[in-house]
PDB file of C-alpha atoms in Angstrom:
ATOM      1  CA  UNK A  11     -13.736 -26.363 -93.849  1.00  0.00           C
ATOM      2  CA  UNK A  12     -16.689 -26.347 -91.259  1.00  0.00           C
ATOM      3  CA  UNK A  13     -15.002 -29.992 -89.972  1.00  0.00           C
ATOM      4  CA  UNK A  14     -11.807 -27.868 -89.277  1.00  0.00           C
ATOM      5  CA  UNK A  15     -13.856 -25.240 -87.850  1.00  0.00           C
ATOM      6  CA  UNK A  16     -15.882 -27.950 -85.360  1.00  0.00           C
ATOM      7  CA  UNK A  17     -12.620 -29.701 -84.490  1.00  0.00           C
ATOM      8  CA  UNK A  18     -10.770 -25.726 -83.461  1.00  0.00           C
ATOM      9  CA  UNK A  19     -14.151 -24.990 -81.478  1.00  0.00           C
ATOM     10  CA  UNK A  20     -14.162 -28.569 -79.567  1.00  0.00           C
ATOM     11  CA  UNK A  21     -10.816 -28.485 -78.323  1.00  0.00           C
ATOM     12  CA  UNK A  22     -10.744 -25.182 -77.677  1.00  0.00           C
ATOM     13  CA  UNK A  23     -13.879 -25.461 -75.665  1.00  0.00           C
ATOM     14  CA  UNK A  24     -12.366 -28.851 -73.882  1.00  0.00           C
ATOM     15  CA  UNK A  25      -9.046 -26.681 -72.522  1.00  0.00           C
ATOM     16  CA  UNK A  26     -11.859 -24.326 -70.924  1.00  0.00           C
ATOM     17  CA  UNK A  27     -13.833 -26.840 -69.211  1.00  0.00           C
ATOM     18  CA  UNK A  28     -10.802 -29.106 -68.114  1.00  0.00           C
ATOM     19  CA  UNK A  29      -8.726 -25.659 -66.535  1.00  0.00           C
ATOM     20  CA  UNK A  30     -12.028 -24.159 -65.111  1.00  0.00           C
ATOM     21  CA  UNK A  31     -13.314 -26.811 -63.341  1.00  0.00           C
ATOM     22  CA  UNK A  32      -9.965 -28.080 -61.672  1.00  0.00           C
ATOM     23  CA  UNK A  33      -9.307 -23.738 -60.937  1.00  0.00           C
ATOM     24  CA  UNK A  34     -13.381 -23.562 -59.128  1.00  0.00           C
ATOM     25  CA  UNK A  35     -13.266 -26.934 -57.558  1.00  0.00           C
ATOM     26  CA  UNK A  36      -9.629 -26.422 -55.978  1.00  0.00           C
ATOM     27  CA  UNK A  37     -10.637 -22.884 -54.730  1.00  0.00           C
ATOM     28  CA  UNK A  38     -10.901 -22.224 -51.456  1.00  0.00           C
ATOM     29  CA  UNK A  39     -14.023 -19.906 -51.853  1.00  0.00           C
ATOM     30  CA  UNK A  40     -16.041 -22.836 -54.200  1.00  0.00           C
ATOM     31  CA  UNK A  41     -15.474 -26.724 -53.655  1.00  0.00           C
ATOM     32  CA  UNK A  42     -12.020 -26.603 -52.046  1.00  0.00           C
ATOM     33  CA  UNK A  43     -11.039 -29.513 -52.951  1.00  0.00           C
ATOM     34  CA  UNK A  44      -7.149 -30.563 -52.485  1.00  0.00           C
ATOM     35  CA  UNK A  45      -5.171 -31.421 -55.767  1.00  0.00           C
ATOM     36  CA  UNK A  46      -4.780 -34.747 -54.908  1.00  0.00           C
ATOM     37  CA  UNK A  47      -8.599 -35.105 -54.389  1.00  0.00           C
ATOM     38  CA  UNK A  48      -9.285 -33.118 -58.001  1.00  0.00           C
ATOM     39  CA  UNK A  49      -7.062 -35.625 -59.770  1.00  0.00           C
ATOM     40  CA  UNK A  50      -9.026 -38.760 -57.571  1.00  0.00           C
ATOM     41  CA  UNK A  51     -12.035 -37.388 -58.930  1.00  0.00           C
ATOM     42  CA  UNK A  52     -11.039 -37.030 -62.522  1.00  0.00           C
ATOM     43  CA  UNK A  53     -10.079 -40.742 -63.009  1.00  0.00           C
ATOM     44  CA  UNK A  54     -14.029 -41.038 -63.278  1.00  0.00           C
ATOM     45  CA  UNK A  55     -13.390 -39.189 -66.957  1.00  0.00           C
ATOM     46  CA  UNK A  56     -11.580 -41.842 -68.411  1.00  0.00           C
ATOM     47  CA  UNK A  57     -15.637 -43.588 -69.144  1.00  0.00           C
ATOM     48  CA  UNK A  58     -17.095 -41.136 -71.626  1.00  0.00           C
ATOM     49  CA  UNK A  59     -13.451 -40.730 -73.133  1.00  0.00           C
ATOM     50  CA  UNK A  60     -13.542 -44.330 -73.559  1.00  0.00           C
ATOM     51  CA  UNK A  61     -16.968 -44.215 -74.761  1.00  0.00           C
ATOM     52  CA  UNK A  62     -16.419 -41.504 -77.282  1.00  0.00           C
ATOM     53  CA  UNK A  63     -13.118 -43.236 -78.229  1.00  0.00           C
ATOM     54  CA  UNK A  64     -14.153 -46.411 -79.183  1.00  0.00           C
ATOM     55  CA  UNK A  65     -17.972 -46.256 -80.311  1.00  0.00           C
ATOM     56  CA  UNK A  66     -18.730 -43.010 -81.129  1.00  0.00           C
ATOM     57  CA  UNK A  67     -15.258 -41.709 -83.147  1.00  0.00           C
ATOM     58  CA  UNK A  68     -15.653 -42.599 -86.564  1.00  0.00           C
ATOM     59  CA  UNK A  69     -12.226 -43.398 -88.376  1.00  0.00           C
ATOM     60  CA  UNK A  70     -11.474 -42.841 -91.913  1.00  0.00           C
ATOM     61  CA  UNK A  71      -9.927 -46.136 -93.727  1.00  0.00           C
ATOM     62  CA  UNK A  72      -6.641 -44.784 -93.587  1.00  0.00           C
ATOM     63  CA  UNK A  73      -5.994 -44.649 -89.572  1.00  0.00           C
ATOM     64  CA  UNK A  74      -5.697 -48.402 -88.054  1.00  0.00           C
ATOM     65  CA  UNK A  75      -8.632 -49.345 -85.699  1.00  0.00           C
ATOM     66  CA  UNK A  76      -7.709 -51.368 -82.341  1.00  0.00           C
ATOM     67  CA  UNK A  77     -10.506 -53.486 -80.953  1.00  0.00           C
ATOM     68  CA  UNK A  78     -10.278 -54.648 -77.450  1.00  0.00           C
ATOM     69  CA  UNK A  79     -11.258 -57.769 -77.641  1.00  0.00           C
ATOM     70  CA  UNK A  80      -9.376 -58.611 -80.901  1.00  0.00           C
ATOM     71  CA  UNK A  81      -5.782 -58.634 -79.648  1.00  0.00           C
ATOM     72  CA  UNK A  82      -4.938 -58.965 -84.158  1.00  0.00           C
ATOM     73  CA  UNK A  83      -5.712 -55.408 -84.170  1.00  0.00           C
ATOM     74  CA  UNK A  84      -2.560 -54.607 -80.842  1.00  0.00           C
ATOM     75  CA  UNK A  85      -0.482 -54.340 -83.524  1.00  0.00           C
ATOM     76  CA  UNK A  86       0.117 -52.522 -86.923  1.00  0.00           C
ATOM     77  CA  UNK A  87       2.206 -54.921 -89.565  1.00  0.00           C
ATOM     78  CA  UNK A  88       4.795 -53.570 -91.368  1.00  0.00           C
ATOM     79  CA  UNK A  89       3.671 -51.402 -94.407  1.00  0.00           C
ATOM     80  CA  UNK A  90      -0.006 -51.887 -93.302  1.00  0.00           C
ATOM     81  CA  UNK A  91      -1.707 -48.975 -94.437  1.00  0.00           C
ATOM     82  CA  UNK A  92       0.067 -48.199 -97.987  1.00  0.00           C
ATOM     83  CA  UNK A  93      -2.740 -48.984 -99.986  1.00  0.00           C
ATOM     84  CA  UNK A  94      -5.268 -47.425 -98.454  1.00  0.00           C
ATOM     85  CA  UNK A  95      -8.815 -45.663 -99.608  1.00  0.00           C
ATOM     86  CA  UNK A  96      -8.019 -42.511-100.529  1.00  0.00           C
ATOM     87  CA  UNK A  97      -9.880 -40.039 -97.870  1.00  0.00           C
ATOM     88  CA  UNK A  98     -11.268 -38.027-100.730  1.00  0.00           C
ATOM     89  CA  UNK A  99     -12.980 -39.335-103.716  1.00  0.00           C
ATOM     90  CA  UNK A 100     -13.375 -38.011-107.292  1.00  0.00           C
ATOM     91  CA  UNK A 101     -17.177 -37.004-106.570  1.00  0.00           C
ATOM     92  CA  UNK A 102     -15.851 -34.965-103.900  1.00  0.00           C
ATOM     93  CA  UNK A 103     -13.499 -32.245-105.367  1.00  0.00           C
ATOM     94  CA  UNK A 104     -13.504 -29.395-107.480  1.00  0.00           C
ATOM     95  CA  UNK A 105     -11.509 -29.034-110.688  1.00  0.00           C
ATOM     96  CA  UNK A 106      -8.634 -26.732-109.779  1.00  0.00           C
ATOM     97  CA  UNK A 107      -5.091 -26.240-111.943  1.00  0.00           C
ATOM     98  CA  UNK A 108      -1.619 -26.061-110.932  1.00  0.00           C
ATOM     99  CA  UNK A 109      -0.444 -23.036-109.168  1.00  0.00           C
ATOM    100  CA  UNK A 110       2.718 -21.808-108.338  1.00  0.00           C
ATOM    101  CA  UNK A 111       3.684 -21.775-105.028  1.00  0.00           C
ATOM    102  CA  UNK A 112       1.273 -24.521-104.027  1.00  0.00           C
ATOM    103  CA  UNK A 113       2.929 -27.379-102.131  1.00  0.00           C
ATOM    104  CA  UNK A 114       1.926 -30.598-104.525  1.00  0.00           C
ATOM    105  CA  UNK A 115       0.244 -30.667-107.725  1.00  0.00           C
ATOM    106  CA  UNK A 116      -3.630 -30.355-108.094  1.00  0.00           C
ATOM    107  CA  UNK A 117      -5.874 -32.110-110.367  1.00  0.00           C
ATOM    108  CA  UNK A 118      -9.404 -33.529-110.607  1.00  0.00           C
ATOM    109  CA  UNK A 119      -8.459 -36.924-109.372  1.00  0.00           C
ATOM    110  CA  UNK A 120      -7.609 -37.648-105.342  1.00  0.00           C
ATOM    111  CA  UNK A 121      -5.140 -40.662-104.867  1.00  0.00           C
ATOM    112  CA  UNK A 122      -3.424 -41.874-101.828  1.00  0.00           C
ATOM    113  CA  UNK A 123      -0.132 -39.989-101.103  1.00  0.00           C
ATOM    114  CA  UNK A 124       2.541 -42.838 -99.990  1.00  0.00           C
ATOM    115  CA  UNK A 125       5.221 -41.594 -97.933  1.00  0.00           C
ATOM    116  CA  UNK A 126       6.577 -44.891 -97.101  1.00  0.00           C
ATOM    117  CA  UNK A 127       7.229 -45.896-100.726  1.00  0.00           C
ATOM    118  CA  UNK A 128       9.598 -42.531-101.114  1.00  0.00           C
ATOM    119  CA  UNK A 129      13.021 -42.374-101.285  1.00  0.00           C
ATOM    120  CA  UNK A 130      15.129 -40.266 -98.681  1.00  0.00           C
ATOM    121  CA  UNK A 131      15.596 -37.609-101.229  1.00  0.00           C
ATOM    122  CA  UNK A 132      11.702 -37.693-101.994  1.00  0.00           C
ATOM    123  CA  UNK A 133      10.889 -37.797 -98.079  1.00  0.00           C
ATOM    124  CA  UNK A 134      12.927 -34.248 -97.701  1.00  0.00           C
ATOM    125  CA  UNK A 135      11.294 -32.561-100.790  1.00  0.00           C
ATOM    126  CA  UNK A 136       7.870 -33.376 -99.369  1.00  0.00           C
ATOM    127  CA  UNK A 137       8.429 -32.440 -95.752  1.00  0.00           C
ATOM    128  CA  UNK A 138      10.722 -29.127 -96.949  1.00  0.00           C
ATOM    129  CA  UNK A 139       7.789 -27.332 -98.132  1.00  0.00           C
ATOM    130  CA  UNK A 140       6.298 -27.603 -94.817  1.00  0.00           C
ATOM    131  CA  UNK A 141       8.519 -25.849 -92.654  1.00  0.00           C
ATOM    132  CA  UNK A 142       6.766 -22.404 -93.951  1.00  0.00           C
ATOM    133  CA  UNK A 143       3.573 -23.495 -92.008  1.00  0.00           C
ATOM    134  CA  UNK A 144       5.605 -25.374 -88.963  1.00  0.00           C
ATOM    135  CA  UNK A 145       8.444 -22.714 -87.809  1.00  0.00           C
ATOM    136  CA  UNK A 146       5.920 -20.041 -87.151  1.00  0.00           C
ATOM    137  CA  UNK A 147       3.887 -22.126 -85.257  1.00  0.00           C
ATOM    138  CA  UNK A 148       6.143 -23.675 -83.345  1.00  0.00           C
ATOM    139  CA  UNK A 149       7.470 -20.015 -82.702  1.00  0.00           C
ATOM    140  CA  UNK A 150       4.011 -19.274 -81.589  1.00  0.00           C
ATOM    141  CA  UNK A 151       3.453 -21.799 -78.973  1.00  0.00           C
ATOM    142  CA  UNK A 152       7.086 -21.596 -77.590  1.00  0.00           C
ATOM    143  CA  UNK A 153       6.263 -18.579 -76.420  1.00  0.00           C
ATOM    144  CA  UNK A 154       2.628 -18.679 -75.331  1.00  0.00           C
ATOM    145  CA  UNK A 155       4.372 -22.528 -73.230  1.00  0.00           C
ATOM    146  CA  UNK A 156       7.514 -20.392 -71.928  1.00  0.00           C
ATOM    147  CA  UNK A 157       4.937 -17.633 -70.369  1.00  0.00           C
ATOM    148  CA  UNK A 158       2.823 -20.466 -68.952  1.00  0.00           C
ATOM    149  CA  UNK A 159       5.008 -22.845 -67.351  1.00  0.00           C
ATOM    150  CA  UNK A 160       8.002 -20.497 -66.469  1.00  0.00           C
ATOM    151  CA  UNK A 161       6.776 -17.217 -65.942  1.00  0.00           C
ATOM    152  CA  UNK A 162       2.845 -16.997 -64.578  1.00  0.00           C
ATOM    153  CA  UNK A 163       4.020 -18.882 -61.373  1.00  0.00           C
ATOM    154  CA  UNK A 164       6.385 -16.050 -60.384  1.00  0.00           C
ATOM    155  CA  UNK A 165       3.297 -13.270 -61.197  1.00  0.00           C
ATOM    156  CA  UNK A 166       1.816 -13.200 -57.403  1.00  0.00           C
ATOM    157  CA  UNK A 167      -0.040 -10.134 -55.906  1.00  0.00           C
ATOM    158  CA  UNK A 168      -1.033  -9.703 -52.671  1.00  0.00           C
ATOM    159  CA  UNK A 169      -4.465  -9.464 -51.477  1.00  0.00           C
ATOM    160  CA  UNK A 170      -5.624  -6.114 -51.577  1.00  0.00           C
ATOM    161  CA  UNK A 171      -4.331  -6.517 -55.543  1.00  0.00           C
ATOM    162  CA  UNK A 172      -5.217 -10.005 -56.145  1.00  0.00           C
ATOM    163  CA  UNK A 173      -8.965 -10.486 -55.509  1.00  0.00           C
ATOM    164  CA  UNK A 174      -8.083 -11.974 -52.516  1.00  0.00           C
ATOM    165  CA  UNK A 175      -6.678 -14.739 -54.457  1.00  0.00           C
ATOM    166  CA  UNK A 176      -4.117 -17.561 -52.560  1.00  0.00           C
ATOM    167  CA  UNK A 177      -0.819 -17.705 -54.854  1.00  0.00           C
ATOM    168  CA  UNK A 178      -1.706 -20.806 -56.184  1.00  0.00           C
ATOM    169  CA  UNK A 179      -5.278 -19.896 -57.086  1.00  0.00           C
ATOM    170  CA  UNK A 180      -3.833 -16.863 -59.093  1.00  0.00           C
ATOM    171  CA  UNK A 181      -1.892 -19.004 -61.691  1.00  0.00           C
ATOM    172  CA  UNK A 182      -4.885 -22.062 -61.599  1.00  0.00           C
ATOM    173  CA  UNK A 183      -7.489 -18.454 -63.093  1.00  0.00           C
ATOM    174  CA  UNK A 184      -4.339 -17.531 -65.211  1.00  0.00           C
ATOM    175  CA  UNK A 185      -4.757 -21.016 -66.819  1.00  0.00           C
ATOM    176  CA  UNK A 186      -8.527 -20.606 -67.351  1.00  0.00           C
ATOM    177  CA  UNK A 187      -8.238 -17.030 -69.061  1.00  0.00           C
ATOM    178  CA  UNK A 188      -5.270 -18.500 -71.402  1.00  0.00           C
ATOM    179  CA  UNK A 189      -7.780 -21.204 -72.195  1.00  0.00           C
ATOM    180  CA  UNK A 190     -10.896 -18.716 -72.928  1.00  0.00           C
ATOM    181  CA  UNK A 191      -8.565 -16.875 -74.807  1.00  0.00           C
ATOM    182  CA  UNK A 192      -7.657 -19.772 -77.175  1.00  0.00           C
ATOM    183  CA  UNK A 193     -11.590 -21.047 -77.228  1.00  0.00           C
ATOM    184  CA  UNK A 194     -12.789 -17.559 -78.268  1.00  0.00           C
ATOM    185  CA  UNK A 195     -10.090 -17.404 -81.518  1.00  0.00           C
ATOM    186  CA  UNK A 196     -10.602 -20.783 -82.189  1.00  0.00           C
ATOM    187  CA  UNK A 197     -14.295 -20.560 -82.645  1.00  0.00           C
ATOM    188  CA  UNK A 198     -14.081 -17.071 -84.425  1.00  0.00           C
ATOM    189  CA  UNK A 199     -11.609 -17.753 -86.573  1.00  0.00           C
ATOM    190  CA  UNK A 200     -13.466 -20.717 -88.397  1.00  0.00           C
ATOM    191  CA  UNK A 201     -15.904 -17.257 -89.358  1.00  0.00           C
ATOM    192  CA  UNK A 202     -13.745 -14.203 -89.494  1.00  0.00           C
ATOM    193  CA  UNK A 203     -12.448 -14.275 -93.246  1.00  0.00           C
ATOM    194  CA  UNK A 204      -9.364 -12.164 -92.729  1.00  0.00           C
ATOM    195  CA  UNK A 205      -6.710 -12.971 -90.277  1.00  0.00           C
ATOM    196  CA  UNK A 206      -2.768 -11.799 -89.509  1.00  0.00           C
ATOM    197  CA  UNK A 207      -0.455 -13.812 -91.019  1.00  0.00           C
ATOM    198  CA  UNK A 208       1.387 -16.717 -88.518  1.00  0.00           C
ATOM    199  CA  UNK A 209       4.456 -14.877 -88.834  1.00  0.00           C
ATOM    200  CA  UNK A 210       3.396 -11.636 -87.234  1.00  0.00           C
ATOM    201  CA  UNK A 211       1.276 -13.969 -84.777  1.00  0.00           C
ATOM    202  CA  UNK A 212       4.527 -15.147 -83.622  1.00  0.00           C
ATOM    203  CA  UNK A 213       6.332 -11.983 -83.122  1.00  0.00           C
ATOM    204  CA  UNK A 214       3.676 -10.774 -81.369  1.00  0.00           C
ATOM    205  CA  UNK A 215       3.668 -14.151 -78.937  1.00  0.00           C
ATOM    206  CA  UNK A 216       7.182 -13.568 -78.345  1.00  0.00           C
ATOM    207  CA  UNK A 217       7.025  -9.628 -77.553  1.00  0.00           C
ATOM    208  CA  UNK A 218       4.594 -11.103 -74.858  1.00  0.00           C
ATOM    209  CA  UNK A 219       7.021 -13.584 -73.411  1.00  0.00           C
ATOM    210  CA  UNK A 220       9.313 -10.940 -73.559  1.00  0.00           C
ATOM    211  CA  UNK A 221       7.029  -8.285 -71.645  1.00  0.00           C
ATOM    212  CA  UNK A 222       6.122 -10.861 -69.116  1.00  0.00           C
ATOM    213  CA  UNK A 223       9.722 -11.768 -68.773  1.00  0.00           C
ATOM    214  CA  UNK A 224      10.256  -8.086 -67.657  1.00  0.00           C
ATOM    215  CA  UNK A 225       7.612  -8.049 -65.636  1.00  0.00           C
ATOM    216  CA  UNK A 226       8.238 -11.462 -63.680  1.00  0.00           C
ATOM    217  CA  UNK A 227      11.474  -9.727 -62.473  1.00  0.00           C
ATOM    218  CA  UNK A 228      10.496  -6.114 -61.778  1.00  0.00           C
ATOM    219  CA  UNK A 229       6.931  -7.126 -59.958  1.00  0.00           C
ATOM    220  CA  UNK A 230       5.808  -3.667 -59.640  1.00  0.00           C
ATOM    221  CA  UNK A 231       5.466  -3.604 -63.753  1.00  0.00           C
ATOM    222  CA  UNK A 232       2.177  -4.883 -63.602  1.00  0.00           C
ATOM    223  CA  UNK A 233       0.606  -3.436 -60.710  1.00  0.00           C
ATOM    224  CA  UNK A 234      -2.728  -5.948 -60.114  1.00  0.00           C
ATOM    225  CA  UNK A 235      -3.743  -9.086 -61.289  1.00  0.00           C
ATOM    226  CA  UNK A 236      -6.457  -8.015 -63.646  1.00  0.00           C
ATOM    227  CA  UNK A 237      -3.929  -6.163 -65.579  1.00  0.00           C
ATOM    228  CA  UNK A 238      -1.487  -9.472 -65.681  1.00  0.00           C
ATOM    229  CA  UNK A 239      -5.094 -11.427 -66.267  1.00  0.00           C
ATOM    230  CA  UNK A 240      -5.633  -9.190 -69.720  1.00  0.00           C
ATOM    231  CA  UNK A 241      -2.299 -10.036 -70.625  1.00  0.00           C
ATOM    232  CA  UNK A 242      -2.934 -13.422 -70.072  1.00  0.00           C
ATOM    233  CA  UNK A 243      -6.377 -13.237 -72.101  1.00  0.00           C
ATOM    234  CA  UNK A 244      -4.533 -11.978 -74.747  1.00  0.00           C
ATOM    235  CA  UNK A 245      -2.125 -14.311 -75.357  1.00  0.00           C
ATOM    236  CA  UNK A 246      -4.634 -17.379 -75.536  1.00  0.00           C
ATOM    237  CA  UNK A 247      -6.187 -14.903 -78.550  1.00  0.00           C
ATOM    238  CA  UNK A 248      -3.215 -14.878 -80.432  1.00  0.00           C
ATOM    239  CA  UNK A 249      -1.850 -18.895 -79.921  1.00  0.00           C
ATOM    240  CA  UNK A 250      -5.519 -19.957 -81.039  1.00  0.00           C
ATOM    241  CA  UNK A 251      -5.318 -17.507 -83.829  1.00  0.00           C
ATOM    242  CA  UNK A 252      -2.206 -19.271 -84.851  1.00  0.00           C
ATOM    243  CA  UNK A 253      -3.178 -22.651 -84.890  1.00  0.00           C
ATOM    244  CA  UNK A 254      -6.644 -21.647 -86.992  1.00  0.00           C
ATOM    245  CA  UNK A 255      -4.783 -19.299 -89.160  1.00  0.00           C
ATOM    246  CA  UNK A 256      -1.960 -22.032 -89.681  1.00  0.00           C
ATOM    247  CA  UNK A 257      -4.438 -25.130 -90.758  1.00  0.00           C
ATOM    248  CA  UNK A 258      -6.610 -22.805 -92.697  1.00  0.00           C
ATOM    249  CA  UNK A 259      -4.423 -21.848 -94.739  1.00  0.00           C
ATOM    250  CA  UNK A 260      -3.004 -25.305 -95.154  1.00  0.00           C
ATOM    251  CA  UNK A 261      -6.532 -26.479 -96.182  1.00  0.00           C
ATOM    252  CA  UNK A 262      -6.614 -23.951 -98.881  1.00  0.00           C
ATOM    253  CA  UNK A 263      -2.595 -24.360-100.680  1.00  0.00           C
ATOM    254  CA  UNK A 264      -2.101 -28.413 -99.783  1.00  0.00           C
ATOM    255  CA  UNK A 265      -3.413 -30.459-103.066  1.00  0.00           C
ATOM    256  CA  UNK A 266      -5.783 -32.907-101.658  1.00  0.00           C
ATOM    257  CA  UNK A 267      -3.590 -36.081-102.362  1.00  0.00           C
ATOM    258  CA  UNK A 268      -1.213 -34.664 -99.899  1.00  0.00           C
ATOM    259  CA  UNK A 269      -3.657 -32.465 -97.242  1.00  0.00           C
ATOM    260  CA  UNK A 270      -3.762 -36.002 -94.548  1.00  0.00           C
ATOM    261  CA  UNK A 271       0.027 -36.402 -94.666  1.00  0.00           C
ATOM    262  CA  UNK A 272       0.699 -32.374 -94.441  1.00  0.00           C
ATOM    263  CA  UNK A 273      -1.600 -32.371 -91.873  1.00  0.00           C
ATOM    264  CA  UNK A 274      -0.076 -34.757 -90.015  1.00  0.00           C
ATOM    265  CA  UNK A 275       3.546 -33.430 -90.819  1.00  0.00           C
ATOM    266  CA  UNK A 276       2.916 -29.866 -89.073  1.00  0.00           C
ATOM    267  CA  UNK A 277       0.642 -30.778 -86.242  1.00  0.00           C
ATOM    268  CA  UNK A 278       3.842 -31.874 -84.227  1.00  0.00           C
ATOM    269  CA  UNK A 279       4.892 -27.909 -84.694  1.00  0.00           C
ATOM    270  CA  UNK A 280       3.116 -26.834 -81.376  1.00  0.00           C
ATOM    271  CA  UNK A 281       4.321 -30.261 -79.458  1.00  0.00           C
ATOM    272  CA  UNK A 282       8.181 -29.542 -80.524  1.00  0.00           C
ATOM    273  CA  UNK A 283       7.530 -25.383 -79.484  1.00  0.00           C
ATOM    274  CA  UNK A 284       6.167 -26.414 -76.380  1.00  0.00           C
ATOM    275  CA  UNK A 285       8.777 -29.051 -75.743  1.00  0.00           C
ATOM    276  CA  UNK A 286      11.543 -26.168 -76.104  1.00  0.00           C
ATOM    277  CA  UNK A 287       9.404 -24.048 -74.093  1.00  0.00           C
ATOM    278  CA  UNK A 288       9.303 -26.474 -71.362  1.00  0.00           C
ATOM    279  CA  UNK A 289      12.840 -26.741 -71.075  1.00  0.00           C
ATOM    280  CA  UNK A 290      13.976 -23.137 -71.546  1.00  0.00           C
ATOM    281  CA  UNK A 291      11.105 -22.170 -69.005  1.00  0.00           C
ATOM    282  CA  UNK A 292      13.005 -24.392 -65.812  1.00  0.00           C
ATOM    283  CA  UNK A 293      16.077 -22.617 -66.536  1.00  0.00           C
ATOM    284  CA  UNK A 294      14.363 -19.203 -66.102  1.00  0.00           C
ATOM    285  CA  UNK A 295      12.285 -19.878 -63.695  1.00  0.00           C
ATOM    286  CA  UNK A 296      15.186 -20.940 -61.819  1.00  0.00           C
ATOM    287  CA  UNK A 297      17.818 -18.249 -62.276  1.00  0.00           C
ATOM    288  CA  UNK A 298      14.647 -15.712 -62.160  1.00  0.00           C
ATOM    289  CA  UNK A 299      13.923 -17.060 -58.498  1.00  0.00           C
ATOM    290  CA  UNK A 300      17.641 -16.647 -57.844  1.00  0.00           C
ATOM    291  CA  UNK A 301      17.764 -12.683 -58.340  1.00  0.00           C
ATOM    292  CA  UNK A 302      17.880 -10.711 -55.134  1.00  0.00           C
ATOM    293  CA  UNK A 303      14.540  -9.514 -54.021  1.00  0.00           C
TER     294      UNK A 303
END
């Protein structure tokens, strides 16, 4: 659980750093770089990224390790990794009992779960229980990225109501506030003992996207940039909380032998929600822009 908390906080902090760096360095009142200049300078980030991946990161035995100087490791042979050591050993697990409603069977010995060796029916039965985690998380990410990709660029305020920020700068600072909300909720989510169900968070995020859709059409609904900024911060809090709560719940409910498999399956939920949001955002953006002023 401490690893999960550190991962959530670290990824949330990375989002704040990236958004804040871009917003501040391209702000006319600060570094005043053009987006192209910022993009060219950001290529230097590949150096610490490469150092972190190749030298700092310790991969478990079940993850294939690629080495630049060893071409034989560039491709993964079919079936490679099917007989790996378990990530958890007997001494690392507590004695638990089988409980109704849990995914898989808990026992004191943890063995690796080989998904490739299952039949098609067994694969479906292994994945089906995970939908209860995947669908709410995908809905949360659909709603929030529908806001980020299709609505925030339409919420534009004049100088008197926008802290004298240009429209492009307003959008960038919206993204900073969203990431701050994500960081706060991801960090506190590993500490706070109670949190609403992800389905409730998904409903709140969908309501958020509906309200901002109306606000993008009726611009007088939000009188000032600060009001919109508060909603965007709230959006980030909801998104980060849903992410934390989903994986904390999985960590508690899923048996150790299937936990790595389940985390890998459920982790695509956010990407699926973001993909659908991007497709919906294009049509919504164009439809709103086609409306008469």
